[in-house]
PDB file of C-alpha atoms in Angstrom:
ATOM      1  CA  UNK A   1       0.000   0.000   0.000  1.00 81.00           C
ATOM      2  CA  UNK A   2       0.694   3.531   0.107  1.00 88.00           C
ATOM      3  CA  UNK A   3       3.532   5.432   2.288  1.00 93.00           C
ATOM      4  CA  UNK A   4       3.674   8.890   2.973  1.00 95.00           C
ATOM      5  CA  UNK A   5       6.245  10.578   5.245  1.00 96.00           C
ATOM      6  CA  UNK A   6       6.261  14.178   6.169  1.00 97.00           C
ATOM      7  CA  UNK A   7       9.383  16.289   7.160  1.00 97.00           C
ATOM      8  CA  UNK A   8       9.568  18.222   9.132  1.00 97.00           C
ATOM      9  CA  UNK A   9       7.526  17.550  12.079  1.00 95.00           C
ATOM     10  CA  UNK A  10       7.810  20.841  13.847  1.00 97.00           C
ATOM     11  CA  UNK A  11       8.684  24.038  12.074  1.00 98.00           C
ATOM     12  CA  UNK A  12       8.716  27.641  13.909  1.00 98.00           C
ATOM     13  CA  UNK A  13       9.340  30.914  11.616  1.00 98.00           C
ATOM     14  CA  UNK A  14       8.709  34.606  12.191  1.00 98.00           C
ATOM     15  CA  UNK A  15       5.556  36.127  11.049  1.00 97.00           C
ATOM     16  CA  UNK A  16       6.419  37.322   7.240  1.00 97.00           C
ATOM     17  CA  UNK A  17       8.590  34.634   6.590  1.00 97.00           C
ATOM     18  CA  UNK A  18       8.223  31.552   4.101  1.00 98.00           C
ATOM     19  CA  UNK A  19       7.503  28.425   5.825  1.00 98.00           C
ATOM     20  CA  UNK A  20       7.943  24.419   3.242  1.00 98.00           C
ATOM     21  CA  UNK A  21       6.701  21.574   3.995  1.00 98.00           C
ATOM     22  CA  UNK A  22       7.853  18.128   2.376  1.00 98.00           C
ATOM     23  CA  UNK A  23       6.288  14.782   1.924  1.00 98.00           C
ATOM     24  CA  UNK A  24       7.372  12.032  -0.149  1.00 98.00           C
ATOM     25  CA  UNK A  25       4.833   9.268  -1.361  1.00 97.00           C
ATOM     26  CA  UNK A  26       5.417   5.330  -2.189  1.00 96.00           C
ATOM     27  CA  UNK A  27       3.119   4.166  -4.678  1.00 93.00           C
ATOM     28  CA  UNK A  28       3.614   5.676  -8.278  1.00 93.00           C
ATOM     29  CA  UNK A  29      -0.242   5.265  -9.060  1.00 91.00           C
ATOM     30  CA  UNK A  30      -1.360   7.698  -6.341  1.00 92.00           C
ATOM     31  CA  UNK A  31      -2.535  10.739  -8.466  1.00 91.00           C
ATOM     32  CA  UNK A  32      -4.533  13.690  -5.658  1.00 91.00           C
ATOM     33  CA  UNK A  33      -2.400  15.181  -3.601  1.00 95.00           C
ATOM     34  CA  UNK A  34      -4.320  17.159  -1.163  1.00 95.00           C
ATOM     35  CA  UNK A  35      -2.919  19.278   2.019  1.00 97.00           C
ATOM     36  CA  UNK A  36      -4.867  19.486   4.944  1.00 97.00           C
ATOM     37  CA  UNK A  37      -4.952  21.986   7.800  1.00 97.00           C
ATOM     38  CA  UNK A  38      -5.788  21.153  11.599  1.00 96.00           C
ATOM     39  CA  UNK A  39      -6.555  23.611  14.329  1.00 95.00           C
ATOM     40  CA  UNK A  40      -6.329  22.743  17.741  1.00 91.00           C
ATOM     41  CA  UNK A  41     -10.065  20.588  18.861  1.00 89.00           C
ATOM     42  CA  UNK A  42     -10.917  20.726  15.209  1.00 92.00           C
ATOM     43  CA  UNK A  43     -11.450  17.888  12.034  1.00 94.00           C
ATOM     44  CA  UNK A  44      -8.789  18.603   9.275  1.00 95.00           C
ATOM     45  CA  UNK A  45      -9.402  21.206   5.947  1.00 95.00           C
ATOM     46  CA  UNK A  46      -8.016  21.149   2.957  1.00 94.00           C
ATOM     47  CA  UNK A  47      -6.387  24.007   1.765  1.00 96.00           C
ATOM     48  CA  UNK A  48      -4.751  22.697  -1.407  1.00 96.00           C
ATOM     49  CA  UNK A  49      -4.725  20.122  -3.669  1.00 94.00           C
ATOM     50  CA  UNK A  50      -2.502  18.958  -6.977  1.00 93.00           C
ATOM     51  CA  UNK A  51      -3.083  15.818  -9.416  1.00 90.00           C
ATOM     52  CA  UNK A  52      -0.846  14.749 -10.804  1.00 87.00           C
ATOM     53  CA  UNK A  53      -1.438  15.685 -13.725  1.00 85.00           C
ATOM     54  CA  UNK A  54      -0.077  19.473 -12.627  1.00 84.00           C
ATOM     55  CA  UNK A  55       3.217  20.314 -11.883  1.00 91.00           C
ATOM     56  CA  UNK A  56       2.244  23.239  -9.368  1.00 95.00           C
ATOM     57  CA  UNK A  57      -0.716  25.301  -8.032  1.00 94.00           C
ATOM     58  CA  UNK A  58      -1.224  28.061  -6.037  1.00 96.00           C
ATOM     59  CA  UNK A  59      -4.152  29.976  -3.871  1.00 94.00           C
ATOM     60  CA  UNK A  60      -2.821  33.125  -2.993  1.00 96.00           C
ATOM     61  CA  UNK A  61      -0.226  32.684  -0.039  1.00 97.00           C
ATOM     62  CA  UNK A  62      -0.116  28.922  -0.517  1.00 98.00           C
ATOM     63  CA  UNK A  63       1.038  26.877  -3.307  1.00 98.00           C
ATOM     64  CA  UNK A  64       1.947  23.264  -4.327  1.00 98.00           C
ATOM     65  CA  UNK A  65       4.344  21.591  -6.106  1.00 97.00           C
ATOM     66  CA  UNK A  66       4.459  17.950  -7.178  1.00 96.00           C
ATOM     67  CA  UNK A  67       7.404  16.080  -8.977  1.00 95.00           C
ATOM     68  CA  UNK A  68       6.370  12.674 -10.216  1.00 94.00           C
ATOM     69  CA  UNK A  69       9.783  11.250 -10.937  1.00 94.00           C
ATOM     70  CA  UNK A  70      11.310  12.095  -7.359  1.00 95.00           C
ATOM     71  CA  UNK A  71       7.452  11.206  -6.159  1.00 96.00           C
ATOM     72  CA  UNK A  72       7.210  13.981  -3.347  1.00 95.00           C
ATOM     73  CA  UNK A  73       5.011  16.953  -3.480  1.00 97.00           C
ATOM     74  CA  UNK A  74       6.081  20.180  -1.219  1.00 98.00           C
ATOM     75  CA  UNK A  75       3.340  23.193   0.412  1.00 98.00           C
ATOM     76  CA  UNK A  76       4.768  26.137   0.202  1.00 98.00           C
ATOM     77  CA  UNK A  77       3.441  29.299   2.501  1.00 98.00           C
ATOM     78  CA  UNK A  78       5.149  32.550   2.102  1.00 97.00           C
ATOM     79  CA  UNK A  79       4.248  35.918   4.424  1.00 98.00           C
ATOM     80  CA  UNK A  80       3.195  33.488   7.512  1.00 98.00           C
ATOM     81  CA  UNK A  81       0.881  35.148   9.401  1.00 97.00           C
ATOM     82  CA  UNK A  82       0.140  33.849  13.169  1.00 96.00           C
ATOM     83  CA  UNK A  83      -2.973  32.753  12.293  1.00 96.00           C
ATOM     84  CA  UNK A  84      -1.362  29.900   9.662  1.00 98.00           C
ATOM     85  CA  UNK A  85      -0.235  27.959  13.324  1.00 98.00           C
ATOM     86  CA  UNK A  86      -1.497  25.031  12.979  1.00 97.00           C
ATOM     87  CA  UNK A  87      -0.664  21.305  12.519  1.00 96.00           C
ATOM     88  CA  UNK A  88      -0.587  20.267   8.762  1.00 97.00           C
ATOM     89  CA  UNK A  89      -1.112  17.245   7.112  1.00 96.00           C
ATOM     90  CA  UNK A  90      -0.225  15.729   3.415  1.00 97.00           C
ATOM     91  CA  UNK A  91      -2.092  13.038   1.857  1.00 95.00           C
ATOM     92  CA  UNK A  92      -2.287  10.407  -1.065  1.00 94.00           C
ATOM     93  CA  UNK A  93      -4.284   8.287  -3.064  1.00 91.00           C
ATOM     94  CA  UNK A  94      -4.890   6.756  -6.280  1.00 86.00           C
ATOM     95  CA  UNK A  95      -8.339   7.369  -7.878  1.00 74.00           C
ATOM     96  CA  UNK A  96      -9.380   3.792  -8.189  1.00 71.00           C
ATOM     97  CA  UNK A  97      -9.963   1.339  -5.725  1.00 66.00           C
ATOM     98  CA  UNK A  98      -9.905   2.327  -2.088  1.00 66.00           C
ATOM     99  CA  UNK A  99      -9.749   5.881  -2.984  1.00 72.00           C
ATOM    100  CA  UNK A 100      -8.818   6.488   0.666  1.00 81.00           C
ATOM    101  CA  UNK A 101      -6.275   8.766   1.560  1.00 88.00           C
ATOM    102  CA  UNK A 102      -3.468   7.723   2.844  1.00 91.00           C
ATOM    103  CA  UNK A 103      -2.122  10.724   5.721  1.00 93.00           C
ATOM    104  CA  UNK A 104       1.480  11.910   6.456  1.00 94.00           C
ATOM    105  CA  UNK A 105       2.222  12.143  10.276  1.00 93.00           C
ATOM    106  CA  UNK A 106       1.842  15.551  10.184  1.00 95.00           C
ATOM    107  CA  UNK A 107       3.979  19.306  11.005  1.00 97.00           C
ATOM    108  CA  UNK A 108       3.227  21.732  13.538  1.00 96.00           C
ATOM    109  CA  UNK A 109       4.122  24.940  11.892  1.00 98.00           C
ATOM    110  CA  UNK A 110       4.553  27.952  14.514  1.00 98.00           C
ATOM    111  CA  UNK A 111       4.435  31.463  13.897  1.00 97.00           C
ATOM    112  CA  UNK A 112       5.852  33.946  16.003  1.00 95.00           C
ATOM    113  CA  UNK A 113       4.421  37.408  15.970  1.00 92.00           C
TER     114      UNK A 113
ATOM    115  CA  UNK B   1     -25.770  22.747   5.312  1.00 74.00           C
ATOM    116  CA  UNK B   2     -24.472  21.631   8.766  1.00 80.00           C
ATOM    117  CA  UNK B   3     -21.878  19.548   6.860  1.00 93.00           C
ATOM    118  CA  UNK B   4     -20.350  16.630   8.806  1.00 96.00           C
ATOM    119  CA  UNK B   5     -21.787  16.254  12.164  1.00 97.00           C
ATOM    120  CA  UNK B   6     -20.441  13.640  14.857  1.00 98.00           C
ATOM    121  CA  UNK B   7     -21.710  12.676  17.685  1.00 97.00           C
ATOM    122  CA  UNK B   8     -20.855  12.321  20.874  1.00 97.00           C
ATOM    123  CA  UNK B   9     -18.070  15.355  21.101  1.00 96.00           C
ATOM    124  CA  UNK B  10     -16.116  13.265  24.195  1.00 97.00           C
ATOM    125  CA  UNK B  11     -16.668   9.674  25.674  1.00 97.00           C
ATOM    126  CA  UNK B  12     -14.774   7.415  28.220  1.00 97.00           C
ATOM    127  CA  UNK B  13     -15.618   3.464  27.982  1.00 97.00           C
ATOM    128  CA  UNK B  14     -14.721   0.862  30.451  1.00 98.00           C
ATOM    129  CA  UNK B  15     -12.875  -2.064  28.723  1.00 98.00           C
ATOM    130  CA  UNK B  16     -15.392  -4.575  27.216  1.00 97.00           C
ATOM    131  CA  UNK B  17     -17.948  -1.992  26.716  1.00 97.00           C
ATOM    132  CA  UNK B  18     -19.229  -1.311  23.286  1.00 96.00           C
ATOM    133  CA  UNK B  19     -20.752   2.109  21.866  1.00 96.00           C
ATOM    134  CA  UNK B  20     -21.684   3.915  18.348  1.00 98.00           C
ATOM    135  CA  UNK B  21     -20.048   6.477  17.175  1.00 98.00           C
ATOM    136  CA  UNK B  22     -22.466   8.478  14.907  1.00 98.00           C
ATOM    137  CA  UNK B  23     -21.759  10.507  11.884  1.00 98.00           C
ATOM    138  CA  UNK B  24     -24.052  11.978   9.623  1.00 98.00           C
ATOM    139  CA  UNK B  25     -23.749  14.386   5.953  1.00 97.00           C
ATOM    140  CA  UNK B  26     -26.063  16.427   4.762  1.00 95.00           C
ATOM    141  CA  UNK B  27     -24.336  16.869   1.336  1.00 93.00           C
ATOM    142  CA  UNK B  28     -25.754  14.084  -0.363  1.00 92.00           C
ATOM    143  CA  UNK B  29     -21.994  12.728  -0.756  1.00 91.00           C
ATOM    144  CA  UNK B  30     -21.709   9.288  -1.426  1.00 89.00           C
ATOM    145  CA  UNK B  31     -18.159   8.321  -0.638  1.00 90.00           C
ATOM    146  CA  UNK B  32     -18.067   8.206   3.466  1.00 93.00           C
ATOM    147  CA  UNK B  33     -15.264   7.248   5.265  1.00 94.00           C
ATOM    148  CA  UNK B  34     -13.626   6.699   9.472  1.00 97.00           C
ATOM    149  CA  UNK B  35      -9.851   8.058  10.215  1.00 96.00           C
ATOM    150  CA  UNK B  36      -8.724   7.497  13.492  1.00 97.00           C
ATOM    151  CA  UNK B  37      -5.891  10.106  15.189  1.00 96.00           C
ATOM    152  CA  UNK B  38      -3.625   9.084  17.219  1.00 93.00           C
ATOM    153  CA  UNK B  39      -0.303  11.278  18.546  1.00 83.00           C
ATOM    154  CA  UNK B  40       2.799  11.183  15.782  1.00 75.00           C
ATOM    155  CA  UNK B  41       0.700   9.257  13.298  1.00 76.00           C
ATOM    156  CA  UNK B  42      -1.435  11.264  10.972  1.00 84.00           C
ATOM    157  CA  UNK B  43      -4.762   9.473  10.310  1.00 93.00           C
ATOM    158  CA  UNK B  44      -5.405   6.187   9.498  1.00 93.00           C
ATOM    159  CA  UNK B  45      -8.342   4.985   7.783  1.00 92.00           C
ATOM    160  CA  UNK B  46     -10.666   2.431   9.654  1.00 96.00           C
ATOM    161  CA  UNK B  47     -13.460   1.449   6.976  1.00 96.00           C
ATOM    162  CA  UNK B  48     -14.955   3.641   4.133  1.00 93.00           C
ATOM    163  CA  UNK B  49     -18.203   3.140   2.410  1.00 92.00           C
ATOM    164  CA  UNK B  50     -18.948   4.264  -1.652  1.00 87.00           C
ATOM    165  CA  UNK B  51     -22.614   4.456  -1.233  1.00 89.00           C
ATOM    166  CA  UNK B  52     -25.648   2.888   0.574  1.00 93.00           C
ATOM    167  CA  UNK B  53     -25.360  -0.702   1.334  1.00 94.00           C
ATOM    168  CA  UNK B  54     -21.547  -0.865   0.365  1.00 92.00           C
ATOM    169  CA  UNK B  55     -19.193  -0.955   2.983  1.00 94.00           C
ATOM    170  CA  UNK B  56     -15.317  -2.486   3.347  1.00 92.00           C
ATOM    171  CA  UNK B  57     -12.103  -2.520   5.358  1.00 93.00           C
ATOM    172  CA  UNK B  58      -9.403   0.468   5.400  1.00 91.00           C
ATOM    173  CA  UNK B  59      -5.831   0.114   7.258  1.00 89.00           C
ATOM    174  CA  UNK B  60      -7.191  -0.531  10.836  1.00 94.00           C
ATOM    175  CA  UNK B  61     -10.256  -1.943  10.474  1.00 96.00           C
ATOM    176  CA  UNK B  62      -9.807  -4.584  13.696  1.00 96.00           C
ATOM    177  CA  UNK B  63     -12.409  -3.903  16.808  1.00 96.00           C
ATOM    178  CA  UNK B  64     -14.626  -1.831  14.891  1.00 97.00           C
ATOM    179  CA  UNK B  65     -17.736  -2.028  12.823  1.00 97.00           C
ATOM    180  CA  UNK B  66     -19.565  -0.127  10.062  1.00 97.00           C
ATOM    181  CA  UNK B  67     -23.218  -0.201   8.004  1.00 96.00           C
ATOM    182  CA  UNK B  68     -24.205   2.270   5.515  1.00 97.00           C
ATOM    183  CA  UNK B  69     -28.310   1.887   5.397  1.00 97.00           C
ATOM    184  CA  UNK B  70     -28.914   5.568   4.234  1.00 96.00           C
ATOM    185  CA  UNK B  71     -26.043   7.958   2.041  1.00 95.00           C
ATOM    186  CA  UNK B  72     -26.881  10.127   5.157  1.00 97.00           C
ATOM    187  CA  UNK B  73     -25.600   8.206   8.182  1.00 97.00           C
ATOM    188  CA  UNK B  74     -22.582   6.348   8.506  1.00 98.00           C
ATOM    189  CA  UNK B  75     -22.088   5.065  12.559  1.00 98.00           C
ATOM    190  CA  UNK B  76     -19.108   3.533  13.544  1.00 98.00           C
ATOM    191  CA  UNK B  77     -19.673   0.772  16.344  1.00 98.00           C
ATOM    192  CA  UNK B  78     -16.636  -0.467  18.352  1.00 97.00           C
ATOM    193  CA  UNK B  79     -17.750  -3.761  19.623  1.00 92.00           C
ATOM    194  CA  UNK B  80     -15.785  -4.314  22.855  1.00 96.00           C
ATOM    195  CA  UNK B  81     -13.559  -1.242  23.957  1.00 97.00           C
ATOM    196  CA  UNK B  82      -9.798  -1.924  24.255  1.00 97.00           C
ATOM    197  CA  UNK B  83      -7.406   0.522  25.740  1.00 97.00           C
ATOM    198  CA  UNK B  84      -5.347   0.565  22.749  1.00 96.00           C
ATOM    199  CA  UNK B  85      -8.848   2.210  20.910  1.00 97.00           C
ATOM    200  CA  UNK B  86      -8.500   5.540  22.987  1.00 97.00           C
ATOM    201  CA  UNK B  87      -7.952   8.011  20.507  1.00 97.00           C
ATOM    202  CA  UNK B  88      -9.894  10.969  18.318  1.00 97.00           C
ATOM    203  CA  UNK B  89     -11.975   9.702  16.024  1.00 98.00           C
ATOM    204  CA  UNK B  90     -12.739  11.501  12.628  1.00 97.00           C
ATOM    205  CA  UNK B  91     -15.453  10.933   9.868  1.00 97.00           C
ATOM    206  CA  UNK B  92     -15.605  12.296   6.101  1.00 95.00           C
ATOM    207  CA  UNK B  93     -17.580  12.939   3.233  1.00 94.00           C
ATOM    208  CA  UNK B  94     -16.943  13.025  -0.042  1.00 90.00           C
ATOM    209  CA  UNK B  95     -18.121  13.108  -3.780  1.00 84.00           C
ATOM    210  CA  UNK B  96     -16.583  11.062  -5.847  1.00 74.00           C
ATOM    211  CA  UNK B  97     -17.403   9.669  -9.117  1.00 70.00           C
ATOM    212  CA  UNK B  98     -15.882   6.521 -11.189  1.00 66.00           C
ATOM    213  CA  UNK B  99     -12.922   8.484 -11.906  1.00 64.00           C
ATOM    214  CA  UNK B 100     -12.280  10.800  -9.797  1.00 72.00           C
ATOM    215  CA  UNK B 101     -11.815  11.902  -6.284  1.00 72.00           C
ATOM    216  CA  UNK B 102     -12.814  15.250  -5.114  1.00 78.00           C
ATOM    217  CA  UNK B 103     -12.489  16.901  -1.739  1.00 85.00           C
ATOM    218  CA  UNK B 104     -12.813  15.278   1.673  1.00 88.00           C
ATOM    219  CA  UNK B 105     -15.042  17.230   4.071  1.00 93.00           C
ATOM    220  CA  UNK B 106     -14.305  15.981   7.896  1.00 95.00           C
ATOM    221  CA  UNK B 107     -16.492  16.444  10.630  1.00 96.00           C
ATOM    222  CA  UNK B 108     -15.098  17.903  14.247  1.00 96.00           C
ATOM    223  CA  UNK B 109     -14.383  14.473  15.715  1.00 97.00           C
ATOM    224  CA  UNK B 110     -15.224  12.126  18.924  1.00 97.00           C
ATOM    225  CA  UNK B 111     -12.572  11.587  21.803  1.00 97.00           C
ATOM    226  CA  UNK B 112     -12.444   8.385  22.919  1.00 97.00           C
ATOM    227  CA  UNK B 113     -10.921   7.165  26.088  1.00 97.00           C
ATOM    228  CA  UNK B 114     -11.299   3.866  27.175  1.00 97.00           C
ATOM    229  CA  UNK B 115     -10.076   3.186  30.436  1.00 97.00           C
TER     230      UNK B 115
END
């Protein structure tokens, strides 16, 4: 099955600055990428997603990138703002099948005003 | 559209007791699915359902049970509590189609301790 591991687990920046977050996935047929966001005593949201038929994507602060070959897909924040603290979470899965997604272990991103 | 709700918010079981989890969409998604969260480990899927009457087994799937009798409801039953079940408890929605998956919607979640 599908293996998806997250660096790094804990990542602290000042407020303005660009915060990345990697992930790395096993299977070569997993194809949505989505990025999820966690607030403390809440379910998870996504904030992003890529297929893989895309190379990158962005939504205004946040953006994507995917590279098939290596098979890991990076979130990319810039001007971190104190209210992007949170934990966040990558995911994978192939659209056939299951079509369960298969979770990353997850970064807690700090901002410091 | 309330979303995903789940109910109950917080329990605590005794070992050997059994209890439902409910969840419930109001989205008319028909892909439905049970992560469980547990410290350093992202979420793990227990079982997932692709419409009414279909159910079947994700990564964890041991201790617990699921039935899908409406696209609306989706409870999770865990048959006799274990410590090793305490943990937060998540449910999703989704559309999906044949060939494609679209955005998972999660609802707030149910702690579970089991003591």
């Amino acid at each position: 099955g599908e293996n998806v591991e997250q660096h790094p687990s804990t990542l602290s920046v000042q407020e303005g600055d660009s915060a990345v977050i990697k992930c790395t996935y096993s299977d070569s047929a997993s194809n949505y990428f989505p990025w999820y966001k966690q607030e403390l005593g809440k379910g998870p949201q996504l904030i992003i997603d890529i297929r893989s038929n895309v190379g990158e994507k962005k939504d205004q602060r946040i953006a994507v990138t995917l590279n098939k070959t290596a098979k890991h897909f990076s979130l990319h924040i810039t001007e971190t703002q104190p209210e992007d603290s949170a934990v966040y979470f990558c995911a994978a899965t192939r659209d056939t099948g299951r079509r369960a997604l298969t979770f990353g272990s997850g970064t807690r991103l700090q901002v410091q005003p | 559209n309330a979303g995903v709700t789940q109910t109950p918010k917080f329990q605590v079981l005794k070992t050997g007791q059994s209890m439902t989890l409910q969840c419930a969409q109001d989205m008319n998604h028909e892909y439905m699915s049970w992560y469980r969260q547990d410290p350093g480990m992202g979420l793990r899927l227990i079982h997932y359902s692709v419409g009414a009457g279909i159910t079947d087994q994700g990564e964890v799937p041991n201790g617990y049970n699921v039935s899908r009798s409406t696209t609306e409801d989706f409870p999770l039953r865990l048959l006799s509590a274990a410590p090793s079940q305490t943990s937060v408890y998540f449910c999703a929605s989704s559309y999906s189609t044949a060939g494609h998956i679209y955005e998972q919607y999660f609802g707030p979640g149910t702690r579970l301790t089991v003591t």
